C-alpha cells in the first residue's frame, strides 16, 4: 500500500521494470536450455522458452504486465539483433555475386509457400467456425 502511495518509489520501479523483465527472459532461456539438454529435445531452447513463457502466462503464474514492458523494449531494439547477420552477409559478398540469384529465388519461393499455407489454414479455420456456428443454431430452429 505504501508503495502505491509513494510516487518516488514507483518511478524507481518503473526504471527497473525493463531490465528486470529482460533478466526474467534470460533466466527463462537458461532454464529452457538446461531443460532441452536434460530431455534431449530436438527443439531449440528459444522455442521451448517461448512455449514455457506462454504456458506460464496462460496459467496465470506470470501476469502479462510482468513481461509486457521488457517485450516491447526488445521488439523496439530488434534491428540491433540483426546487425551480426548483415555483417556476415557483407563478409560473403563473393558468394552473393555468384549464387545471389538462387538465394533470392529460394527466399521468394519459400515466402510464397508460407503465405499460401497461412491462407489455407485461415480459410479452413474460417470455414470450421462457420460450420460450428450453423451447427449451434440448427438445434434451436
PDB file of C-alpha atoms in Angstrom:
ATOM      1  CA  UNK A   1       0.000   0.000   0.000  1.00  0.00           C
ATOM      2  CA  UNK A   2       2.782   2.443   0.850  1.00  0.00           C
ATOM      3  CA  UNK A   3       4.451   1.601  -2.455  1.00  0.00           C
ATOM      4  CA  UNK A   4       1.341   2.705  -4.338  1.00  0.00           C
ATOM      5  CA  UNK A   5       1.152   5.960  -2.410  1.00  0.00           C
ATOM      6  CA  UNK A   6       4.816   6.933  -2.803  1.00  0.00           C
ATOM      7  CA  UNK A   7       5.363   8.226  -6.385  1.00  0.00           C
ATOM      8  CA  UNK A   8       9.140   8.432  -5.919  1.00  0.00           C
ATOM      9  CA  UNK A   9       9.396   4.681  -5.278  1.00  0.00           C
ATOM     10  CA  UNK A  10       7.145   3.827  -8.232  1.00  0.00           C
ATOM     11  CA  UNK A  11       9.387   5.905 -10.507  1.00  0.00           C
ATOM     12  CA  UNK A  12      12.387   3.840  -9.422  1.00  0.00           C
ATOM     13  CA  UNK A  13      10.443   0.644 -10.011  1.00  0.00           C
ATOM     14  CA  UNK A  14       9.424   1.767 -13.487  1.00  0.00           C
ATOM     15  CA  UNK A  15      13.068   2.357 -14.365  1.00  0.00           C
ATOM     16  CA  UNK A  16      13.956  -1.119 -13.132  1.00  0.00           C
ATOM     17  CA  UNK A  17      10.976  -2.776 -14.809  1.00  0.00           C
ATOM     18  CA  UNK A  18      12.520  -3.345 -18.251  1.00  0.00           C
ATOM     19  CA  UNK A  19      15.901  -4.641 -17.002  1.00  0.00           C
ATOM     20  CA  UNK A  20      14.192  -6.976 -14.540  1.00  0.00           C
ATOM     21  CA  UNK A  21      11.911  -8.330 -17.248  1.00  0.00           C
ATOM     22  CA  UNK A  22      14.852  -8.870 -19.598  1.00  0.00           C
ATOM     23  CA  UNK A  23      16.622 -10.733 -16.775  1.00  0.00           C
ATOM     24  CA  UNK A  24      13.473 -12.851 -16.424  1.00  0.00           C
ATOM     25  CA  UNK A  25      13.660 -13.663 -20.159  1.00  0.00           C
ATOM     26  CA  UNK A  26      17.344 -14.562 -19.889  1.00  0.00           C
ATOM     27  CA  UNK A  27      16.685 -16.746 -16.850  1.00  0.00           C
ATOM     28  CA  UNK A  28      13.856 -18.498 -18.646  1.00  0.00           C
ATOM     29  CA  UNK A  29      16.123 -19.067 -21.647  1.00  0.00           C
ATOM     30  CA  UNK A  30      18.910 -20.522 -19.481  1.00  0.00           C
ATOM     31  CA  UNK A  31      16.371 -22.782 -17.762  1.00  0.00           C
ATOM     32  CA  UNK A  32      14.912 -23.907 -21.092  1.00  0.00           C
ATOM     33  CA  UNK A  33      18.412 -24.558 -22.443  1.00  0.00           C
ATOM     34  CA  UNK A  34      19.151 -26.828 -19.484  1.00  0.00           C
ATOM     35  CA  UNK A  35      15.749 -28.475 -19.965  1.00  0.00           C
ATOM     36  CA  UNK A  36      16.488 -29.172 -23.637  1.00  0.00           C
ATOM     37  CA  UNK A  37      19.841 -30.737 -22.744  1.00  0.00           C
ATOM     38  CA  UNK A  38      18.298 -32.801 -19.942  1.00  0.00           C
ATOM     39  CA  UNK A  39      15.366 -34.038 -22.051  1.00  0.00           C
ATOM     40  CA  UNK A  40      17.454 -34.449 -25.235  1.00  0.00           C
ATOM     41  CA  UNK A  41      14.775 -32.459 -27.048  1.00  0.00           C
ATOM     42  CA  UNK A  42      15.136 -31.736 -30.765  1.00  0.00           C
ATOM     43  CA  UNK A  43      13.523 -28.319 -30.236  1.00  0.00           C
ATOM     44  CA  UNK A  44      15.836 -25.330 -29.762  1.00  0.00           C
ATOM     45  CA  UNK A  45      15.929 -23.728 -26.322  1.00  0.00           C
ATOM     46  CA  UNK A  46      14.434 -20.440 -27.527  1.00  0.00           C
ATOM     47  CA  UNK A  47      11.294 -22.225 -28.792  1.00  0.00           C
ATOM     48  CA  UNK A  48      10.996 -24.201 -25.550  1.00  0.00           C
ATOM     49  CA  UNK A  49      11.449 -20.954 -23.595  1.00  0.00           C
ATOM     50  CA  UNK A  50       8.714 -19.205 -25.570  1.00  0.00           C
ATOM     51  CA  UNK A  51       6.374 -22.144 -25.022  1.00  0.00           C
ATOM     52  CA  UNK A  52       7.175 -22.135 -21.299  1.00  0.00           C
ATOM     53  CA  UNK A  53       6.520 -18.400 -21.112  1.00  0.00           C
ATOM     54  CA  UNK A  54       3.229 -18.838 -22.965  1.00  0.00           C
ATOM     55  CA  UNK A  55       2.248 -21.635 -20.584  1.00  0.00           C
ATOM     56  CA  UNK A  56       3.151 -19.504 -17.548  1.00  0.00           C
ATOM     57  CA  UNK A  57       1.163 -16.538 -18.864  1.00  0.00           C
ATOM     58  CA  UNK A  58      -1.883 -18.604 -19.843  1.00  0.00           C
ATOM     59  CA  UNK A  59      -1.906 -20.430 -16.494  1.00  0.00           C
ATOM     60  CA  UNK A  60      -1.626 -17.009 -14.796  1.00  0.00           C
ATOM     61  CA  UNK A  61       1.549 -17.936 -12.925  1.00  0.00           C
ATOM     62  CA  UNK A  62       3.180 -14.877 -14.516  1.00  0.00           C
ATOM     63  CA  UNK A  63       0.857 -11.913 -15.100  1.00  0.00           C
ATOM     64  CA  UNK A  64       1.097 -10.365 -18.559  1.00  0.00           C
ATOM     65  CA  UNK A  65       2.102  -6.957 -17.203  1.00  0.00           C
ATOM     66  CA  UNK A  66       5.219  -8.577 -15.648  1.00  0.00           C
ATOM     67  CA  UNK A  67       6.638  -9.211 -19.129  1.00  0.00           C
ATOM     68  CA  UNK A  68       4.977  -6.542 -21.284  1.00  0.00           C
ATOM     69  CA  UNK A  69       7.479  -3.678 -20.933  1.00  0.00           C
ATOM     70  CA  UNK A  70      10.501  -5.919 -21.494  1.00  0.00           C
ATOM     71  CA  UNK A  71       8.977  -7.447 -24.600  1.00  0.00           C
ATOM     72  CA  UNK A  72       8.124  -4.017 -26.013  1.00  0.00           C
ATOM     73  CA  UNK A  73      11.701  -2.865 -25.448  1.00  0.00           C
ATOM     74  CA  UNK A  74      13.167  -5.984 -27.077  1.00  0.00           C
ATOM     75  CA  UNK A  75      10.864  -5.588 -30.079  1.00  0.00           C
ATOM     76  CA  UNK A  76      11.801  -1.922 -30.395  1.00  0.00           C
ATOM     77  CA  UNK A  77      15.500  -2.840 -30.410  1.00  0.00           C
ATOM     78  CA  UNK A  78      15.103  -5.851 -32.724  1.00  0.00           C
ATOM     79  CA  UNK A  79      17.072  -4.211 -35.529  1.00  0.00           C
ATOM     80  CA  UNK A  80      20.125  -4.259 -33.276  1.00  0.00           C
ATOM     81  CA  UNK A  81      19.945  -8.066 -33.167  1.00  0.00           C
ATOM     82  CA  UNK A  82      20.144  -8.280 -36.971  1.00  0.00           C
ATOM     83  CA  UNK A  83      23.457  -6.402 -37.229  1.00  0.00           C
ATOM     84  CA  UNK A  84      25.585  -9.591 -36.936  1.00  0.00           C
ATOM     85  CA  UNK A  85      23.597 -11.198 -39.765  1.00  0.00           C
ATOM     86  CA  UNK A  86      24.133  -8.181 -42.012  1.00  0.00           C
ATOM     87  CA  UNK A  87      27.871  -8.174 -41.241  1.00  0.00           C
ATOM     88  CA  UNK A  88      28.024 -11.881 -42.139  1.00  0.00           C
ATOM     89  CA  UNK A  89      26.370 -11.144 -45.489  1.00  0.00           C
ATOM     90  CA  UNK A  90      28.973  -8.459 -46.206  1.00  0.00           C
ATOM     91  CA  UNK A  91      31.747 -10.968 -45.461  1.00  0.00           C
ATOM     92  CA  UNK A  92      30.379 -13.334 -48.125  1.00  0.00           C
ATOM     93  CA  UNK A  93      29.986 -10.838 -50.965  1.00  0.00           C
ATOM     94  CA  UNK A  94      31.703 -13.183 -53.450  1.00  0.00           C
ATOM     95  CA  UNK A  95      29.150 -15.904 -52.694  1.00  0.00           C
ATOM     96  CA  UNK A  96      26.322 -13.428 -53.184  1.00  0.00           C
ATOM     97  CA  UNK A  97      27.712 -12.341 -56.570  1.00  0.00           C
ATOM     98  CA  UNK A  98      27.832 -15.942 -57.814  1.00  0.00           C
ATOM     99  CA  UNK A  99      24.831 -17.534 -56.099  1.00  0.00           C
ATOM    100  CA  UNK A 100      22.798 -14.469 -55.127  1.00  0.00           C
ATOM    101  CA  UNK A 101      20.020 -15.045 -57.642  1.00  0.00           C
ATOM    102  CA  UNK A 102      19.498 -18.591 -56.360  1.00  0.00           C
ATOM    103  CA  UNK A 103      19.365 -17.404 -52.770  1.00  0.00           C
ATOM    104  CA  UNK A 104      16.813 -14.727 -53.706  1.00  0.00           C
ATOM    105  CA  UNK A 105      14.782 -17.302 -55.641  1.00  0.00           C
ATOM    106  CA  UNK A 106      14.704 -19.647 -52.633  1.00  0.00           C
ATOM    107  CA  UNK A 107      13.661 -16.768 -50.361  1.00  0.00           C
ATOM    108  CA  UNK A 108      10.889 -15.733 -52.766  1.00  0.00           C
ATOM    109  CA  UNK A 109       9.564 -19.280 -53.236  1.00  0.00           C
ATOM    110  CA  UNK A 110       9.631 -20.025 -49.516  1.00  0.00           C
ATOM    111  CA  UNK A 111       7.839 -16.743 -48.764  1.00  0.00           C
ATOM    112  CA  UNK A 112       5.101 -17.584 -51.269  1.00  0.00           C
ATOM    113  CA  UNK A 113       4.795 -21.077 -49.772  1.00  0.00           C
ATOM    114  CA  UNK A 114       4.426 -19.681 -46.241  1.00  0.00           C
ATOM    115  CA  UNK A 115       1.823 -17.182 -47.423  1.00  0.00           C
ATOM    116  CA  UNK A 116      -0.120 -19.911 -49.241  1.00  0.00           C
ATOM    117  CA  UNK A 117      -0.009 -22.253 -46.237  1.00  0.00           C
ATOM    118  CA  UNK A 118      -1.156 -19.451 -43.933  1.00  0.00           C
ATOM    119  CA  UNK A 119      -4.018 -18.570 -46.275  1.00  0.00           C
ATOM    120  CA  UNK A 120      -5.069 -22.213 -46.459  1.00  0.00           C
ATOM    121  CA  UNK A 121      -5.080 -22.583 -42.673  1.00  0.00           C
ATOM    122  CA  UNK A 122      -7.006 -19.327 -42.188  1.00  0.00           C
ATOM    123  CA  UNK A 123      -9.555 -20.416 -44.799  1.00  0.00           C
ATOM    124  CA  UNK A 124     -10.025 -23.828 -43.158  1.00  0.00           C
ATOM    125  CA  UNK A 125     -10.399 -22.322 -39.678  1.00  0.00           C
ATOM    126  CA  UNK A 126     -12.893 -19.761 -41.011  1.00  0.00           C
ATOM    127  CA  UNK A 127     -14.974 -22.480 -42.673  1.00  0.00           C
ATOM    128  CA  UNK A 128     -14.801 -24.565 -39.492  1.00  0.00           C
ATOM    129  CA  UNK A 129     -16.054 -21.621 -37.416  1.00  0.00           C
ATOM    130  CA  UNK A 130     -18.945 -21.082 -39.847  1.00  0.00           C
ATOM    131  CA  UNK A 131     -19.788 -24.795 -39.649  1.00  0.00           C
ATOM    132  CA  UNK A 132     -19.732 -24.659 -35.824  1.00  0.00           C
ATOM    133  CA  UNK A 133     -21.989 -21.602 -35.817  1.00  0.00           C
ATOM    134  CA  UNK A 134     -24.503 -23.292 -38.166  1.00  0.00           C
ATOM    135  CA  UNK A 135     -24.401 -26.429 -36.050  1.00  0.00           C
ATOM    136  CA  UNK A 136     -25.021 -24.389 -32.899  1.00  0.00           C
ATOM    137  CA  UNK A 137     -28.022 -22.649 -34.496  1.00  0.00           C
ATOM    138  CA  UNK A 138     -29.524 -25.803 -36.086  1.00  0.00           C
ATOM    139  CA  UNK A 139     -30.971 -27.377 -32.884  1.00  0.00           C
ATOM    140  CA  UNK A 140     -32.643 -24.073 -31.994  1.00  0.00           C
ATOM    141  CA  UNK A 141     -34.658 -23.980 -35.197  1.00  0.00           C
TER     142      UNK A 141
END
